[in-house]
Coordinates of C-alpha atoms and ligand atoms in Angstrom, one line a residue:
M1 CA 138.4 -17.0 95.8
A2 CA 140.4 -13.9 95.3
T3 CA 142.0 -13.7 91.8
T4 CA 145.7 -13.1 91.6
E5 CA 145.0 -9.5 90.6
E6 CA 142.8 -9.0 93.7
A7 CA 145.4 -10.6 96.0
R8 CA 148.0 -8.1 94.9
P9 CA 148.6 -5.1 97.2
A10 CA 146.7 -2.0 96.0
I11 CA 147.2 1.7 96.7
R12 CA 144.9 4.5 95.6
F13 CA 144.9 8.2 95.2
A14 CA 141.4 9.6 95.9
P15 CA 141.0 13.3 95.0
S16 CA 137.7 15.2 95.0
P17 CA 136.9 17.0 91.7
N18 CA 135.9 20.3 93.4
G19 CA 138.8 22.4 92.3
R20 CA 142.2 22.2 90.5
L21 CA 144.9 20.0 92.0
H22 CA 147.8 21.8 93.6
L23 CA 151.3 20.8 94.8
G24 CA 149.9 19.0 97.9
H25 CA 147.9 16.7 95.7
A26 CA 150.9 16.2 93.4
Y27 CA 153.0 15.1 96.4
S28 CA 150.3 12.7 97.6
A29 CA 149.6 11.2 94.2
L30 CA 153.3 10.8 93.4
L31 CA 154.1 9.2 96.7
A32 CA 151.2 6.8 96.3
H33 CA 152.1 6.0 92.7
D34 CA 155.8 5.6 93.4
T35 CA 155.2 3.4 96.4
A36 CA 152.8 1.2 94.4
R37 CA 155.4 0.8 91.7
A38 CA 158.2 0.1 94.3
I39 CA 156.2 -2.7 96.1
G40 CA 154.6 -4.2 93.0
A41 CA 151.1 -2.9 94.0
R42 CA 148.2 -2.0 91.8
F43 CA 147.7 1.8 91.5
L44 CA 144.1 2.9 91.4
L45 CA 142.5 6.3 91.1
R46 CA 139.2 7.1 92.8
I47 CA 137.0 10.1 92.2
D48 CA 135.6 11.2 95.6
D49 CA 132.7 13.1 94.3
I50 CA 129.9 12.6 96.9
D51 CA 129.6 16.4 97.1
T52 CA 127.6 16.6 93.9
A53 CA 127.0 20.3 94.4
R54 CA 130.7 21.2 94.3
C55 CA 132.2 18.5 92.1
T56 CA 132.1 19.0 88.3
P57 CA 133.0 16.9 85.2
E58 CA 135.5 19.6 84.2
F59 CA 137.4 19.3 87.5
E60 CA 137.4 15.5 87.1
Q61 CA 138.8 15.8 83.6
A62 CA 141.4 18.2 84.9
I63 CA 142.5 15.6 87.5
Y64 CA 143.1 13.1 84.7
D65 CA 145.1 15.7 82.7
D66 CA 147.2 16.8 85.6
L67 CA 148.1 13.3 86.8
A68 CA 148.9 12.1 83.2
W69 CA 151.1 15.2 82.8
L70 CA 152.9 14.3 86.0
G71 CA 153.6 10.9 84.4
L72 CA 151.2 8.8 86.4
S73 CA 149.2 5.9 85.0
W74 CA 146.4 4.0 86.7
E75 CA 144.0 1.2 86.2
T76 CA 140.7 1.8 84.5
P77 CA 137.8 2.0 84.9
V78 CA 138.1 4.7 87.6
R79 CA 135.7 4.3 90.5
R80 CA 133.4 7.3 90.9
Q81 CA 131.7 7.5 94.3
S82 CA 128.6 9.3 93.0
E83 CA 127.8 6.2 91.0
H84 CA 127.6 4.1 94.2
F85 CA 125.2 5.9 96.5
S86 CA 123.0 2.8 96.8
T87 CA 125.9 0.8 98.2
Y88 CA 126.6 3.4 100.9
R89 CA 122.9 3.6 101.6
Q90 CA 122.7 -0.1 102.1
A91 CA 125.6 -0.1 104.6
A92 CA 124.0 2.8 106.5
E93 CA 120.7 0.8 106.6
E94 CA 122.6 -2.1 108.1
L95 CA 124.1 0.1 110.8
G96 CA 120.7 1.7 111.4
A97 CA 119.0 -1.7 111.8
R98 CA 121.5 -2.5 114.5
G99 CA 120.5 0.6 116.4
L100 CA 123.9 2.3 115.8
L101 CA 122.7 5.4 113.9
Y102 CA 120.1 7.9 114.8
P103 CA 118.5 10.8 112.9
C104 CA 119.7 14.3 113.8
F105 CA 117.7 17.3 112.6
A106 CA 119.9 19.8 114.3
T107 CA 121.1 22.8 112.3
R108 CA 124.6 24.2 112.7
K109 CA 123.1 27.1 114.5
E110 CA 121.3 24.9 117.0
I111 CA 124.4 23.0 117.7
A112 CA 126.5 26.1 118.1
E113 CA 123.9 27.6 120.5
T114 CA 123.8 24.5 122.6
V115 CA 127.6 24.3 122.8
A116 CA 127.8 28.0 123.7
R117 CA 125.7 27.2 126.9
V118 CA 128.2 24.5 128.0
A119 CA 130.8 25.8 130.4
K120 CA 133.7 23.7 129.1
P121 CA 132.9 22.4 125.6
A122 CA 134.9 19.5 124.2
F123 CA 136.4 19.7 120.7
D124 CA 136.9 17.0 118.0
P125 CA 140.4 16.5 116.4
D126 CA 139.5 19.0 113.7
G127 CA 138.8 21.6 116.3
A128 CA 135.0 21.7 115.9
P129 CA 132.9 21.5 119.1
L130 CA 131.8 17.9 119.9
Y131 CA 128.2 17.3 119.0
P132 CA 126.3 17.9 122.3
G133 CA 124.0 14.9 121.9
L134 CA 120.9 16.7 120.7
Y135 CA 118.5 14.1 119.2
R136 CA 120.4 11.2 120.8
N137 CA 117.6 9.2 122.4
A138 CA 115.0 11.6 121.0
N139 CA 111.4 11.0 121.5
P140 CA 110.3 8.6 118.7
E141 CA 107.0 10.5 118.2
K142 CA 108.9 13.8 117.8
V143 CA 111.3 12.1 115.3
A144 CA 108.3 10.7 113.3
Q145 CA 106.7 14.1 113.3
L146 CA 109.8 15.9 112.0
M147 CA 110.2 13.2 109.3
A148 CA 106.6 13.6 108.3
E149 CA 107.2 17.4 108.0
G150 CA 110.1 16.6 105.6
R151 CA 112.7 18.2 107.8
P152 CA 116.2 17.3 106.6
Y153 CA 118.3 15.1 108.8
A154 CA 121.7 13.5 109.1
L155 CA 122.4 10.1 110.5
R156 CA 124.8 10.1 113.4
L157 CA 126.7 7.2 114.9
D158 CA 125.8 6.5 118.5
M159 CA 129.5 6.3 119.6
A160 CA 128.9 4.6 122.9
R161 CA 126.8 1.9 121.3
A162 CA 129.2 1.5 118.4
R163 CA 132.1 1.0 120.8
D164 CA 130.0 -1.6 122.7
A165 CA 129.2 -3.3 119.4
V166 CA 132.8 -3.9 118.5
G167 CA 133.6 -5.5 121.9
P168 CA 136.4 -4.7 124.4
A169 CA 139.4 -5.6 122.2
A170 CA 141.6 -2.6 121.5
L171 CA 141.0 -1.0 118.1
T172 CA 144.3 -1.1 116.5
Y173 CA 145.6 -0.6 113.0
R174 CA 149.0 -0.9 111.2
V175 CA 150.9 2.2 110.3
F176 CA 153.7 1.8 107.8
D177 CA 156.6 4.0 106.8
L178 CA 158.2 4.1 103.4
H179 CA 161.3 2.2 104.4
G180 CA 159.7 -1.2 105.2
G181 CA 158.9 -0.4 108.9
A182 CA 155.5 -0.8 110.5
R183 CA 154.0 -0.3 114.0
E184 CA 150.6 -0.8 115.6
C185 CA 148.6 2.3 116.4
L186 CA 145.6 2.6 118.7
A187 CA 142.4 4.1 117.2
R188 CA 140.4 6.4 119.6
P189 CA 137.2 7.1 117.6
E190 CA 135.4 8.4 120.7
R191 CA 137.2 11.7 120.3
W192 CA 134.9 12.3 117.3
G193 CA 131.7 11.9 119.4
D194 CA 128.6 11.0 117.6
A195 CA 130.0 11.6 114.1
V196 CA 127.8 12.1 111.0
I197 CA 127.8 8.9 109.0
V198 CA 125.1 10.1 106.4
R199 CA 125.0 13.8 105.7
K200 CA 121.8 15.8 105.2
D201 CA 122.6 16.6 101.6
T202 CA 124.0 13.4 100.2
P203 CA 123.3 9.7 101.1
T204 CA 126.7 9.1 102.7
S205 CA 129.6 10.8 104.4
Y206 CA 133.3 10.9 103.4
H207 CA 134.0 8.4 106.2
L208 CA 131.4 5.8 105.1
A209 CA 132.1 6.0 101.4
N210 CA 135.8 5.9 102.1
V211 CA 135.9 2.6 104.1
I212 CA 133.4 0.9 101.7
D213 CA 135.4 1.9 98.6
D214 CA 138.8 1.0 100.1
A215 CA 137.4 -2.5 100.9
L216 CA 135.6 -2.9 97.5
Q217 CA 138.7 -1.8 95.7
G218 CA 140.9 -4.2 97.7
I219 CA 143.1 -1.3 99.0
T220 CA 145.8 -2.8 101.2
H221 CA 147.9 0.4 101.8
V222 CA 146.4 3.9 102.2
I223 CA 148.8 6.8 101.6
R224 CA 147.3 10.2 102.4
G225 CA 148.1 13.4 104.3
T226 CA 148.4 13.9 108.1
D227 CA 145.3 16.0 107.8
L228 CA 143.3 12.8 107.6
E229 CA 145.2 10.9 110.3
A230 CA 142.7 11.4 113.1
A231 CA 139.8 10.4 110.7
T232 CA 141.5 7.0 110.5
D233 CA 140.1 6.3 114.1
L234 CA 136.6 6.6 112.7
H235 CA 137.5 4.6 109.7
V236 CA 138.9 1.7 111.7
L237 CA 135.7 1.7 113.9
L238 CA 133.5 1.6 110.8
Q239 CA 135.5 -1.2 109.3
R240 CA 135.1 -3.3 112.4
L241 CA 131.3 -2.5 112.5
L242 CA 130.8 -3.4 108.9
G243 CA 133.2 -6.4 108.9
L244 CA 135.6 -4.8 106.4
P245 CA 139.3 -5.3 106.3
T246 CA 141.5 -2.5 107.7
P247 CA 144.3 -1.5 105.3
A248 CA 147.7 -0.3 106.6
Y249 CA 148.0 3.5 106.7
H250 CA 150.8 6.0 106.0
H251 CA 150.0 9.6 106.7
H252 CA 152.5 11.9 104.9
R253 CA 153.6 15.4 105.7
L254 CA 151.6 18.2 104.2
I255 CA 153.0 20.7 101.6
L256 CA 152.9 24.1 103.2
D257 CA 153.1 27.6 101.7
E258 CA 155.7 30.1 102.8
S259 CA 153.7 31.1 105.8
G260 CA 153.3 27.5 107.0
R261 CA 149.7 27.2 105.9
K262 CA 148.4 24.0 104.3
L263 CA 147.7 24.5 100.6
S264 CA 144.0 24.6 99.7
K265 CA 141.9 24.7 96.6
S266 CA 139.5 27.2 98.2
A267 CA 142.3 29.6 99.1
G268 CA 143.2 29.7 95.4
D269 CA 146.7 28.3 95.8
L270 CA 148.7 27.9 92.8
S271 CA 147.4 24.9 90.8
L272 CA 149.4 22.4 88.9
A273 CA 147.8 23.8 85.7
A274 CA 149.1 27.3 86.5
L275 CA 152.6 26.0 87.3
R276 CA 152.5 24.1 84.0
E277 CA 151.4 27.2 82.1
H278 CA 154.3 29.0 83.8
G279 CA 156.6 26.5 82.2
A280 CA 157.2 24.1 85.1
T281 CA 158.1 20.5 84.1
P282 CA 156.9 17.3 85.9
E283 CA 160.5 16.8 87.2
Q284 CA 160.5 20.3 88.7
I285 CA 157.2 19.5 90.4
R286 CA 158.9 16.4 91.9
C287 CA 161.7 18.7 93.2
M288 CA 159.3 21.3 94.6
V289 CA 157.6 18.6 96.8
G290 CA 160.9 17.1 97.8
L291 CA 160.7 13.9 95.8
A292 CA 163.7 14.6 93.7
S293 CA 166.7 16.8 94.0
Ligands
LIG1 N1 139.0 12.6 98.9 C1 139.8 13.0 100.1 C2 140.5 14.3 99.9 O1 140.6 14.8 98.8 C3 140.9 12.0 100.3 C4 140.4 10.7 100.9 C5 141.5 9.7 101.4 O2 142.6 9.7 100.8 O3 141.2 9.0 102.2 O4 140.9 14.9 100.9

């Protein structure tokens, strides 16, 4: 039986500690936090640190400092994805045992070379060429040999089989706006092709960890940027395959720079810490992202 606490709606903000937070993160965090407070939902923070090579404890601490400075408060303990690799591994094993994943040893170069030979390559929603099916239905002896040689491999979803496994019913999910409205949306995961579910370098992928954690944390409403809208198609498919609930989703506008480019940590965009050092106040940050006038 769910406890009263678990039965309450829950919203999370899930940053990756691989750089300093910028205005785009502030907008996302404030929107998620304010919405949680407005609808009486729990507000959770999750540290999406599966990329152990790029995530650091210093950036994680900076997330806490920046969010507290903005005036946010969240439940503790905070869930850290790097502490739950065995949970993700177990889910991948379950999918693998059902024949829905296959090992892919292809390098980026190999994939690019194969795609270059295709007359009209197809692209995924992020603009990357669709995986051309190398290693799908690969010879089991060859796979065993590559594994014995210790060649690194990712685990990819066999999209056609996965679609079959969830049955013919339309894959839909609920999209909500911030004024009480909602509509059903159709997920089209096939546009991602045979997506990577377990990366070569870490025992999960963003997609797998994301759906498992949203379910384990009882997340009922996901608020995140439109840059992740297309990924929701894959998330809904994984939720159906793993028997997990599908939260309702709201994908918010992105904060852009003067040239219309999405802010990014790697491009060295102005961080919240830098704005703070220049004397900005939390209220000014709210104004800058359009959440106060
Ligand atoms: N960790 C992801 C990011 O920083 C967000 C995940 C999500 O909100 O679903 O882009």
